[in-house]
Tab-separated table of C-alpha atoms in Angstrom:
chain	number	residue	atom	x	y	z
W	1	UNK	CA	-16.670	-15.863	-7.263
W	2	UNK	CA	-16.386	-12.493	-5.533
W	3	UNK	CA	-12.988	-13.492	-4.088
W	4	UNK	CA	-11.721	-14.399	-7.546
W	5	UNK	CA	-12.976	-11.111	-8.936
W	6	UNK	CA	-11.197	-9.112	-6.229
W	7	UNK	CA	-7.925	-11.031	-6.837
W	8	UNK	CA	-8.120	-10.463	-10.663
W	9	UNK	CA	-8.852	-6.755	-9.967
W	10	UNK	CA	-5.800	-6.606	-7.732
W	11	UNK	CA	-3.624	-8.080	-10.503
W	12	UNK	CA	-4.977	-5.492	-13.000
W	13	UNK	CA	-4.173	-2.704	-10.527
W	14	UNK	CA	-0.604	-4.015	-10.228
W	15	UNK	CA	-0.211	-3.997	-13.989
W	16	UNK	CA	-1.569	-0.393	-14.228
W	17	UNK	CA	0.820	0.602	-11.448
W	18	UNK	CA	3.758	-0.859	-13.392
W	19	UNK	CA	2.867	1.276	-16.356
W	20	UNK	CA	2.600	4.451	-14.207
W	21	UNK	CA	5.916	3.593	-12.509
W	22	UNK	CA	7.731	3.258	-15.805
W	23	UNK	CA	6.074	6.616	-16.869
W	24	UNK	CA	7.198	8.194	-13.536
W	25	UNK	CA	3.599	9.164	-12.678
W	26	UNK	CA	1.530	8.776	-9.523
W	27	UNK	CA	-2.144	7.995	-9.080
W	28	UNK	CA	-4.613	9.985	-6.982
W	29	UNK	CA	-2.314	12.768	-5.923
W	30	UNK	CA	-3.555	15.735	-7.997
W	31	UNK	CA	-5.915	17.074	-5.323
W	32	UNK	CA	-3.539	16.767	-2.377
W	33	UNK	CA	-0.046	16.341	-0.966
W	34	UNK	CA	1.621	12.986	-1.290
W	35	UNK	CA	3.620	11.154	1.437
W	36	UNK	CA	5.630	8.189	0.282
W	37	UNK	CA	6.348	4.956	2.120
W	38	UNK	CA	8.163	2.877	-0.520
W	39	UNK	CA	11.680	3.692	0.665
W	40	UNK	CA	11.102	1.647	3.815
W	41	UNK	CA	10.690	-1.559	1.836
W	42	UNK	CA	12.584	-0.975	-1.393
W	43	UNK	CA	15.786	-2.746	-0.323
W	44	UNK	CA	13.886	-5.847	0.871
W	45	UNK	CA	11.799	-6.027	-2.326
W	46	UNK	CA	14.750	-5.547	-4.656
W	47	UNK	CA	16.727	-8.123	-2.687
W	48	UNK	CA	13.883	-10.568	-3.018
W	49	UNK	CA	13.557	-9.817	-6.704
W	50	UNK	CA	17.240	-10.538	-7.244
W	51	UNK	CA	16.863	-13.902	-5.481
W	52	UNK	CA	13.834	-14.725	-7.627
W	53	UNK	CA	15.723	-13.873	-10.821
W	54	UNK	CA	18.645	-16.088	-9.779
W	55	UNK	CA	16.245	-18.893	-8.972
W	56	UNK	CA	14.607	-18.563	-12.385
W	57	UNK	CA	17.920	-18.942	-14.174
W	58	UNK	CA	19.008	-21.862	-12.051
W	59	UNK	CA	15.698	-23.731	-12.407
W	60	UNK	CA	15.748	-23.182	-16.137
W	61	UNK	CA	19.100	-24.842	-16.380
W	62	UNK	CA	18.152	-27.740	-14.095
W	63	UNK	CA	14.810	-28.463	-15.734
W	64	UNK	CA	15.633	-27.970	-19.454
W	65	UNK	CA	15.336	-31.773	-20.084
W	66	UNK	CA	11.768	-31.777	-18.855
W	67	UNK	CA	9.975	-29.214	-21.052
W	68	UNK	CA	6.580	-29.423	-19.442
W	69	UNK	CA	7.879	-29.032	-15.902
W	70	UNK	CA	10.339	-26.356	-17.124
W	71	UNK	CA	7.512	-24.259	-18.608
W	72	UNK	CA	5.355	-24.479	-15.541
W	73	UNK	CA	8.195	-23.581	-13.196
W	74	UNK	CA	9.357	-20.778	-15.528
W	75	UNK	CA	5.853	-19.304	-15.595
W	76	UNK	CA	5.616	-19.347	-11.804
W	77	UNK	CA	9.092	-17.824	-11.381
W	78	UNK	CA	8.404	-15.008	-13.901
W	79	UNK	CA	5.066	-14.339	-12.322
W	80	UNK	CA	6.721	-14.074	-8.883
W	81	UNK	CA	9.225	-11.524	-10.288
W	82	UNK	CA	6.346	-9.575	-11.915
W	83	UNK	CA	4.370	-9.668	-8.668
W	84	UNK	CA	7.214	-8.375	-6.420
W	85	UNK	CA	8.160	-5.613	-8.837
W	86	UNK	CA	4.479	-4.736	-9.107
W	87	UNK	CA	4.209	-4.375	-5.369
W	88	UNK	CA	7.101	-1.975	-5.332
W	89	UNK	CA	5.637	-0.028	-8.339
W	90	UNK	CA	2.251	0.204	-6.678
W	91	UNK	CA	3.856	1.459	-3.448
W	92	UNK	CA	5.626	4.199	-5.381
W	93	UNK	CA	2.679	5.364	-7.516
W	94	UNK	CA	0.013	5.061	-4.747
W	95	UNK	CA	1.442	7.040	-1.775
W	96	UNK	CA	-0.500	8.312	1.193
W	97	UNK	CA	-2.334	11.518	0.235
W	98	UNK	CA	-3.551	14.441	2.371
W	99	UNK	CA	-6.515	15.797	0.474
W	100	UNK	CA	-8.856	18.660	1.276
W	101	UNK	CA	-10.930	17.297	4.154
W	102	UNK	CA	-9.449	13.769	4.283
W	103	UNK	CA	-6.336	11.691	4.666
W	104	UNK	CA	-5.993	8.674	2.340
W	105	UNK	CA	-3.945	5.841	3.779
W	106	UNK	CA	-2.742	3.498	1.074
W	107	UNK	CA	-0.518	0.421	0.705
W	108	UNK	CA	0.443	-0.848	-2.742
W	109	UNK	CA	-2.627	-1.835	-4.763
W	110	UNK	CA	-4.652	-3.451	-1.964
W	111	UNK	CA	-5.365	-0.724	0.553
W	112	UNK	CA	-6.976	2.706	0.073
W	113	UNK	CA	-8.548	3.992	3.300
W	114	UNK	CA	-10.048	7.512	3.362
W	115	UNK	CA	-10.218	9.072	6.823
W	116	UNK	CA	-12.167	12.353	7.065
W	117	UNK	CA	-10.069	14.893	8.956
W	118	UNK	CA	-12.855	15.653	11.382
W	119	UNK	CA	-12.699	12.019	12.604
W	120	UNK	CA	-9.018	12.323	13.519
W	121	UNK	CA	-8.913	13.069	17.266
W	122	UNK	CA	-5.061	12.936	17.564
W	123	UNK	CA	-2.085	12.304	15.375
W	124	UNK	CA	1.460	11.679	16.641
W	125	UNK	CA	4.888	10.470	15.552
W	126	UNK	CA	5.352	7.042	17.052
W	127	UNK	CA	7.797	4.428	15.912
W	128	UNK	CA	6.595	0.865	16.564
W	129	UNK	CA	8.455	-2.324	15.628
W	130	UNK	CA	5.918	-4.867	16.831
W	131	UNK	CA	2.165	-5.077	16.274
W	132	UNK	CA	-0.344	-7.416	17.839
W	133	UNK	CA	-3.727	-8.101	16.293
W	134	UNK	CA	-6.463	-6.148	18.124
W	135	UNK	CA	-10.052	-5.192	17.468
W	136	UNK	CA	-10.512	-1.765	16.035
W	137	UNK	CA	-6.817	-1.366	15.151
W	138	UNK	CA	-5.384	-1.234	11.646
W	139	UNK	CA	-1.565	-1.548	11.267
W	140	UNK	CA	-0.371	-0.519	7.847
W	141	UNK	CA	3.248	-1.731	8.275
W	142	UNK	CA	6.188	-1.371	6.005
W	143	UNK	CA	9.186	-3.484	6.819
W	144	UNK	CA	7.497	-4.458	10.071
W	145	UNK	CA	7.359	-0.802	11.196
W	146	UNK	CA	4.842	1.973	11.637
W	147	UNK	CA	5.873	5.601	12.317
W	148	UNK	CA	2.599	7.537	12.661
W	149	UNK	CA	-0.372	6.826	14.892
W	150	UNK	CA	-3.877	8.180	14.230
W	151	UNK	CA	-6.514	8.059	16.945
W	152	UNK	CA	-10.040	8.489	15.571
W	153	UNK	CA	-12.947	10.135	17.303
W	154	UNK	CA	-15.350	7.981	15.214
W	155	UNK	CA	-14.461	4.707	13.546
W	156	UNK	CA	-14.040	4.303	9.793
W	157	UNK	CA	-14.775	1.173	7.814
W	158	UNK	CA	-11.779	-0.708	6.346
W	159	UNK	CA	-12.451	-3.134	3.495
W	160	UNK	CA	-9.712	-5.857	3.142
W	161	UNK	CA	-8.469	-7.183	-0.194
W	162	UNK	CA	-10.958	-10.085	-0.050
W	163	UNK	CA	-13.871	-7.832	0.848
W	164	UNK	CA	-14.124	-8.313	4.639
W	165	UNK	CA	-15.297	-5.156	6.400
W	166	UNK	CA	-14.201	-4.005	9.796
W	167	UNK	CA	-14.480	-0.753	11.821
W	168	UNK	CA	-11.219	0.725	13.008
W	169	UNK	CA	-10.659	3.590	15.480
W	170	UNK	CA	-6.860	3.394	15.720
W	171	UNK	CA	-4.675	3.441	12.572
W	172	UNK	CA	-0.891	3.063	12.565
W	173	UNK	CA	0.917	3.723	9.323
W	174	UNK	CA	4.459	3.997	7.953
W	175	UNK	CA	5.632	7.132	6.152
W	176	UNK	CA	9.067	7.943	4.876
W	177	UNK	CA	8.701	11.470	6.187
W	178	UNK	CA	6.683	10.804	9.335
W	179	UNK	CA	7.272	14.205	10.964
W	180	UNK	CA	6.121	16.033	7.833
W	181	UNK	CA	2.965	13.989	7.666
W	182	UNK	CA	2.113	14.548	11.316
W	183	UNK	CA	2.681	18.334	10.910
W	184	UNK	CA	0.635	18.496	7.731
W	185	UNK	CA	-2.316	16.622	9.239
W	186	UNK	CA	-2.120	18.753	12.425
W	187	UNK	CA	-2.234	21.951	10.336
W	188	UNK	CA	-5.086	20.611	8.180
W	189	UNK	CA	-7.180	19.699	11.199
W	190	UNK	CA	-6.695	23.129	12.814
W	191	UNK	CA	-7.334	25.114	9.628
W	192	UNK	CA	-10.549	27.171	9.762
W	193	UNK	CA	-13.432	25.842	7.764
W	194	UNK	CA	-14.512	27.956	4.738
W	195	UNK	CA	-17.520	30.131	5.312
W	196	UNK	CA	-20.690	28.974	3.555
W	197	UNK	CA	-21.873	30.988	0.564
W	198	UNK	CA	-24.398	33.660	1.523
W	199	UNK	CA	-27.629	33.825	-0.489
W	200	UNK	CA	-27.694	36.577	-3.092
């Protein structure tokens, strides 16, 4: 039941992201600086969308004599197109965000990991094309690549789409402007903390 709820919630997020995308708005970026990652996958997603549209037309022609099968296949094909476009829209409207005191790592509508800046021990520009599963490591790939590596002094808890929780102490992400993200995080980590208010 909980899994079904999470999947429905994910679909609703995709729908909301489509609306924001059409309106050329982003989500969760007012309090910080956004770093996009959608460019790294846009060509692949749009290519896949084109293939899905062609398949939809072809299957409609081939199955028009069997209305029931035609309607089922048409629904699945249209849903696939919606899903792929929704993934791209969610990637555009939900970028990574450097907020005061934290870095939010996001991917489409299914990942939103908040990492406090004080837990980031090191950040560096690192292009990786292959990633092996490992305990304590989270790879947020785009097009099979990551461009920024974050080493954490203390682990943070990552919750998967289906609700599984795991602690991670090394996070690799993709960012369109990886150097700018590394520099911004480095500056934010080294910025002096505000002085506490003195009693009156």
